[in-house]
Amino acid sequence: MLFPFFAAALLFSTWGALAAPTQPHSQLSRRSGIALPPGYSHIIFQDDFSLLPPGSQPSPSKWIIATGTSYPNGPANWGTNEIQTYTKALSNINITSSGTLLITPLRVSGSGSGSGNVLDSSSSTSSSSSSAAAAAAAAPDNGKDNWTSARIETVADHIACPPGGKLLMSASLKFGSAPSPSQMGIWPSFWALGSEFRRSGKFDQWPAAGEIDIAESTNGSPDVWRLCTAGPPPAGRATSFLG
Ligand SMILES: *[C@@H]1O[C@H](CO)[C@@H](O)[C@H](O)[C@H]1NC(C)=O
Ligand SMILES: *[C@@H]1O[C@H](CO)[C@@H](O)[C@H](O)[C@H]1NC(C)=O
């Protein structure tokens, strides 16, 4: 039987994925000063970006910066009808002088040349990702403006929970603090997708590949959503929590 939730690539993670048992990777945990919580024996993956120079970008050895509007052969607009284009531009994704990851959605005027004037920059989110899925709500969609943002996912996949063990995925995200009307379309989130989603090239296999949404917030709402999905619709949406 396949447990896709436990073979996951993390998306938009700032650091996370601690698991038990087996050998400790103490050198890794010392490097960034992240302590193992009680009950966990080693770190599978972590990154807090604190060691990177300001103005740089997440290490390609750890992170894939997704670009465009879909996975290869995947559903358009990342399957969520989001209107943004993901880029690797420093203006969309860079490391701050505080050693955090800054992802900034930007609305650019014009017809999508990418060289128009920036009209609006959201309240930036630190150590998180953002989306402009409902950006049309922020301003009437004139059919010309173009939203860009950034999306990263771990290079590591098959981050798995050992049989009988436990897996902790954790991230620290700063959500926007601007009033909700100024955050329409902003969708910071942290989640894991089943590795099969990436490996098989079957990007249309959602939600069968499995997905754990650990934190999602839209439109500046104080609500944080957590969801698990697996299997074909309509059973795909297994559980959801509003926290
Ligand atoms: C990082 O992104 C922010 C927001 O777009 C921008 O103001 C800043 O200039 C960027 N840093 C670099 C080095 O490009
Ligand atoms: C939006 O801008 C990006 C980055 O310049 C570009 O790749 C994309 O094609 C543009 N999208 C549209 C719909 O014009």
Coordinates of C-alpha atoms in Angstrom, one line a residue, residues 3-240:
F3 CA 1.2 6.1 1.8
P4 CA 1.9 9.1 -0.3
F5 CA 1.7 11.6 2.6
F6 CA 4.8 10.2 4.0
A7 CA 6.9 10.4 0.8
A8 CA 6.8 14.1 0.4
A9 CA 8.6 17.0 -1.1
L10 CA 8.2 20.1 0.9
L11 CA 7.0 23.2 -0.7
F12 CA 7.6 26.6 0.6
S13 CA 9.3 25.2 3.6
T14 CA 11.7 27.4 5.6
W15 CA 13.0 24.5 7.5
G16 CA 11.6 21.3 8.6
A17 CA 11.2 17.6 8.4
L18 CA 12.6 16.0 11.5
A19 CA 12.2 12.3 11.9
A20 CA 13.0 9.4 14.2
P21 CA 14.8 7.1 14.6
T22 CA 18.3 6.1 13.1
Q23 CA 21.5 8.0 13.2
P24 CA 21.8 11.6 14.5
H25 CA 23.0 14.2 12.0
S26 CA 24.3 16.4 14.8
Q27 CA 26.6 18.4 12.6
L28 CA 23.6 19.5 10.5
S29 CA 21.6 20.5 13.5
R30 CA 24.5 22.5 15.0
R31 CA 25.2 24.4 11.9
S32 CA 22.0 26.4 11.9
G33 CA 21.4 26.1 15.6
I34 CA 18.1 24.3 15.2
A35 CA 17.7 21.9 18.2
L36 CA 16.1 18.5 17.9
P37 CA 12.8 18.5 19.8
P38 CA 12.5 15.8 22.4
G39 CA 11.6 12.4 20.9
Y40 CA 13.3 13.0 17.6
S41 CA 16.6 11.5 16.7
H42 CA 17.7 13.1 13.4
I43 CA 17.1 15.8 10.9
I44 CA 16.2 14.8 7.3
F45 CA 16.1 18.3 5.9
Q46 CA 16.5 21.8 7.2
D47 CA 17.2 25.3 6.0
D48 CA 16.6 28.6 7.8
F49 CA 18.4 30.7 5.2
S50 CA 20.4 32.5 7.9
L51 CA 23.8 31.6 6.5
L52 CA 23.1 33.1 3.1
P53 CA 24.3 36.5 2.0
P54 CA 21.6 39.2 1.9
G55 CA 20.3 39.6 -1.7
S56 CA 21.2 36.1 -2.6
Q57 CA 18.7 33.3 -3.3
P58 CA 18.0 29.9 -1.7
S59 CA 20.7 27.3 -2.4
P60 CA 20.0 25.3 -5.6
S61 CA 21.4 22.3 -3.8
K62 CA 18.4 22.5 -1.4
W63 CA 15.7 24.2 -3.3
I64 CA 14.0 24.3 -6.7
I65 CA 12.7 27.7 -7.7
A66 CA 9.7 26.8 -9.8
T67 CA 9.0 29.1 -12.7
G68 CA 6.2 29.8 -15.1
T69 CA 2.6 28.9 -14.7
S70 CA 2.6 25.1 -14.4
Y71 CA 4.7 22.0 -14.0
P72 CA 5.8 20.4 -17.3
N73 CA 2.6 18.9 -18.8
G74 CA 0.8 19.8 -15.6
P75 CA -2.4 21.6 -15.2
A76 CA -2.5 25.3 -16.2
N77 CA -2.1 27.9 -13.5
W78 CA -0.7 25.3 -11.2
G79 CA -4.1 23.7 -11.0
T80 CA -5.5 26.4 -8.7
N81 CA -6.5 29.1 -11.2
E82 CA -3.8 31.4 -9.8
I83 CA -3.1 34.2 -12.2
Q84 CA 0.6 34.8 -11.3
T85 CA 3.7 33.8 -13.1
Y86 CA 6.5 32.5 -10.9
T87 CA 10.0 33.8 -11.6
K88 CA 13.5 33.6 -10.2
A89 CA 13.8 37.4 -10.2
L90 CA 15.5 38.8 -7.1
S91 CA 12.6 41.2 -6.8
N92 CA 10.3 38.2 -6.3
I93 CA 12.6 36.1 -4.1
N94 CA 15.7 37.0 -2.1
I95 CA 17.4 36.6 1.2
T96 CA 17.0 39.6 3.5
S97 CA 19.7 41.3 5.6
S98 CA 18.0 39.5 8.6
G99 CA 18.8 36.1 7.0
T100 CA 15.2 35.3 6.2
L101 CA 13.6 34.4 2.9
L102 CA 11.5 37.1 1.4
I103 CA 9.0 36.3 -1.3
T104 CA 7.2 39.3 -2.8
P105 CA 4.3 39.2 -5.2
L106 CA 4.4 42.0 -7.6
R107 CA 1.9 43.5 -10.0
V108 CA 3.3 44.8 -13.1
S109 CA 1.4 47.1 -15.5
G110 CA 1.2 46.4 -19.1
S111 CA 0.6 43.3 -21.1
G112 CA 3.1 41.0 -19.4
S113 CA 6.4 42.1 -20.8
G114 CA 7.7 42.1 -17.3
S115 CA 9.2 45.5 -17.8
G116 CA 6.3 47.6 -16.9
N117 CA 6.0 49.8 -13.8
V118 CA 5.4 48.0 -10.6
L119 CA 2.0 49.1 -9.4
D120 CA 1.7 47.3 -6.2
S121 CA 3.8 45.3 -3.9
S122 CA 2.0 43.3 -1.3
S123 CA 2.9 43.5 2.3
S124 CA 5.9 41.3 2.0
T125 CA 6.0 37.9 3.7
S126 CA 9.1 36.8 5.3
S127 CA 10.0 33.1 5.3
S128 CA 7.0 32.2 3.3
S129 CA 5.5 32.1 -0.1
S130 CA 2.8 34.1 -1.5
S131 CA 0.3 33.8 -4.3
A132 CA -1.9 36.1 -6.2
A133 CA -4.6 33.6 -6.9
A134 CA -7.4 36.0 -6.3
A135 CA -5.4 39.1 -7.3
A136 CA -8.2 40.3 -9.5
A137 CA -10.1 41.1 -6.3
A138 CA -7.4 43.6 -5.3
A139 CA -8.0 45.6 -8.4
P140 CA -10.4 45.0 -11.3
D141 CA -8.6 42.8 -13.8
N142 CA -8.0 44.9 -16.8
G143 CA -6.6 42.0 -18.7
K144 CA -3.2 43.6 -19.0
D145 CA -1.6 43.7 -15.6
N146 CA 0.6 40.8 -14.7
W147 CA 1.4 39.3 -11.4
T148 CA 4.7 37.6 -10.6
S149 CA 5.7 35.8 -7.4
A150 CA 7.9 32.9 -6.3
R151 CA 7.5 29.3 -5.3
I152 CA 10.1 27.0 -4.0
E153 CA 10.2 23.3 -3.2
T154 CA 12.8 21.1 -1.7
V155 CA 15.2 19.2 -4.0
A156 CA 15.0 16.4 -1.5
D157 CA 12.0 14.2 -1.9
H158 CA 11.0 10.9 -0.4
I159 CA 11.1 12.6 2.9
A160 CA 9.5 9.7 4.7
C161 CA 8.3 8.7 8.0
P162 CA 10.0 5.5 9.1
P163 CA 7.7 2.6 9.9
G164 CA 6.5 3.0 13.5
G165 CA 8.3 6.3 13.7
K166 CA 7.1 9.9 13.5
L167 CA 7.8 12.8 11.2
L168 CA 7.7 16.5 12.2
M169 CA 7.5 19.2 9.5
S170 CA 7.8 22.7 10.8
A171 CA 8.3 26.1 9.3
S172 CA 8.2 29.7 10.5
L173 CA 6.2 31.9 8.3
K174 CA 5.5 35.6 8.7
F175 CA 2.1 36.4 7.2
G176 CA 1.3 39.9 5.9
S177 CA 0.3 42.4 8.5
A178 CA -1.5 44.9 6.2
P179 CA -5.3 45.2 6.5
S180 CA -7.1 42.4 4.7
P181 CA -8.3 44.6 1.9
S182 CA -4.7 45.2 1.0
Q183 CA -4.0 41.5 0.9
M184 CA -6.6 40.3 -1.5
G185 CA -5.0 37.5 -3.6
I186 CA -2.1 36.9 -1.2
W187 CA -1.8 33.3 -0.3
P188 CA 1.2 32.4 1.8
S189 CA 1.5 28.7 2.4
F190 CA 3.6 25.8 3.5
W191 CA 2.7 22.3 2.3
A192 CA 4.0 18.9 1.2
L193 CA 3.1 17.0 -1.9
G194 CA 3.6 13.3 -2.5
S195 CA 6.9 12.6 -4.3
E196 CA 5.1 10.8 -7.1
F197 CA 3.6 14.0 -8.1
R198 CA 7.1 15.2 -9.2
R199 CA 8.8 11.9 -10.1
S200 CA 6.3 10.3 -12.3
G201 CA 5.6 13.4 -14.4
K202 CA 2.0 12.7 -13.7
F203 CA 1.2 16.2 -12.7
D204 CA -2.4 15.6 -13.4
Q205 CA -2.5 13.0 -10.7
W206 CA -3.6 15.3 -8.0
P207 CA -4.9 14.6 -5.4
A208 CA -4.0 10.9 -5.8
A209 CA -0.3 11.6 -5.1
G210 CA -1.3 13.1 -1.7
E211 CA -0.9 16.5 -0.2
I212 CA -0.6 17.8 3.3
D213 CA -1.4 21.5 3.7
I214 CA 0.3 22.6 6.9
A215 CA -0.5 26.3 6.8
E216 CA -2.4 28.3 4.3
S217 CA -4.0 31.7 4.6
T218 CA -5.7 33.7 1.9
N219 CA -6.6 37.4 1.4
G220 CA -5.1 38.5 4.7
S221 CA -7.6 36.5 6.7
P222 CA -6.4 35.6 10.2
D223 CA -7.6 32.1 9.6
V224 CA -5.0 29.4 8.9
W225 CA -6.2 26.3 7.0
R226 CA -4.8 22.8 7.3
L227 CA -5.9 20.1 4.9
C228 CA -5.0 16.6 3.8
T229 CA -5.9 15.2 0.4
A230 CA -5.5 11.8 -1.0
G231 CA -7.1 9.5 -3.5
P232 CA -9.4 10.4 -6.4
P233 CA -12.2 13.0 -6.0
P234 CA -14.7 13.2 -4.4
A235 CA -13.0 11.3 -1.6
G236 CA -9.8 13.3 -2.3
R237 CA -10.4 15.8 0.4
A238 CA -9.9 13.7 3.4
T239 CA -9.7 16.1 6.3
S240 CA -9.6 19.8 6.8

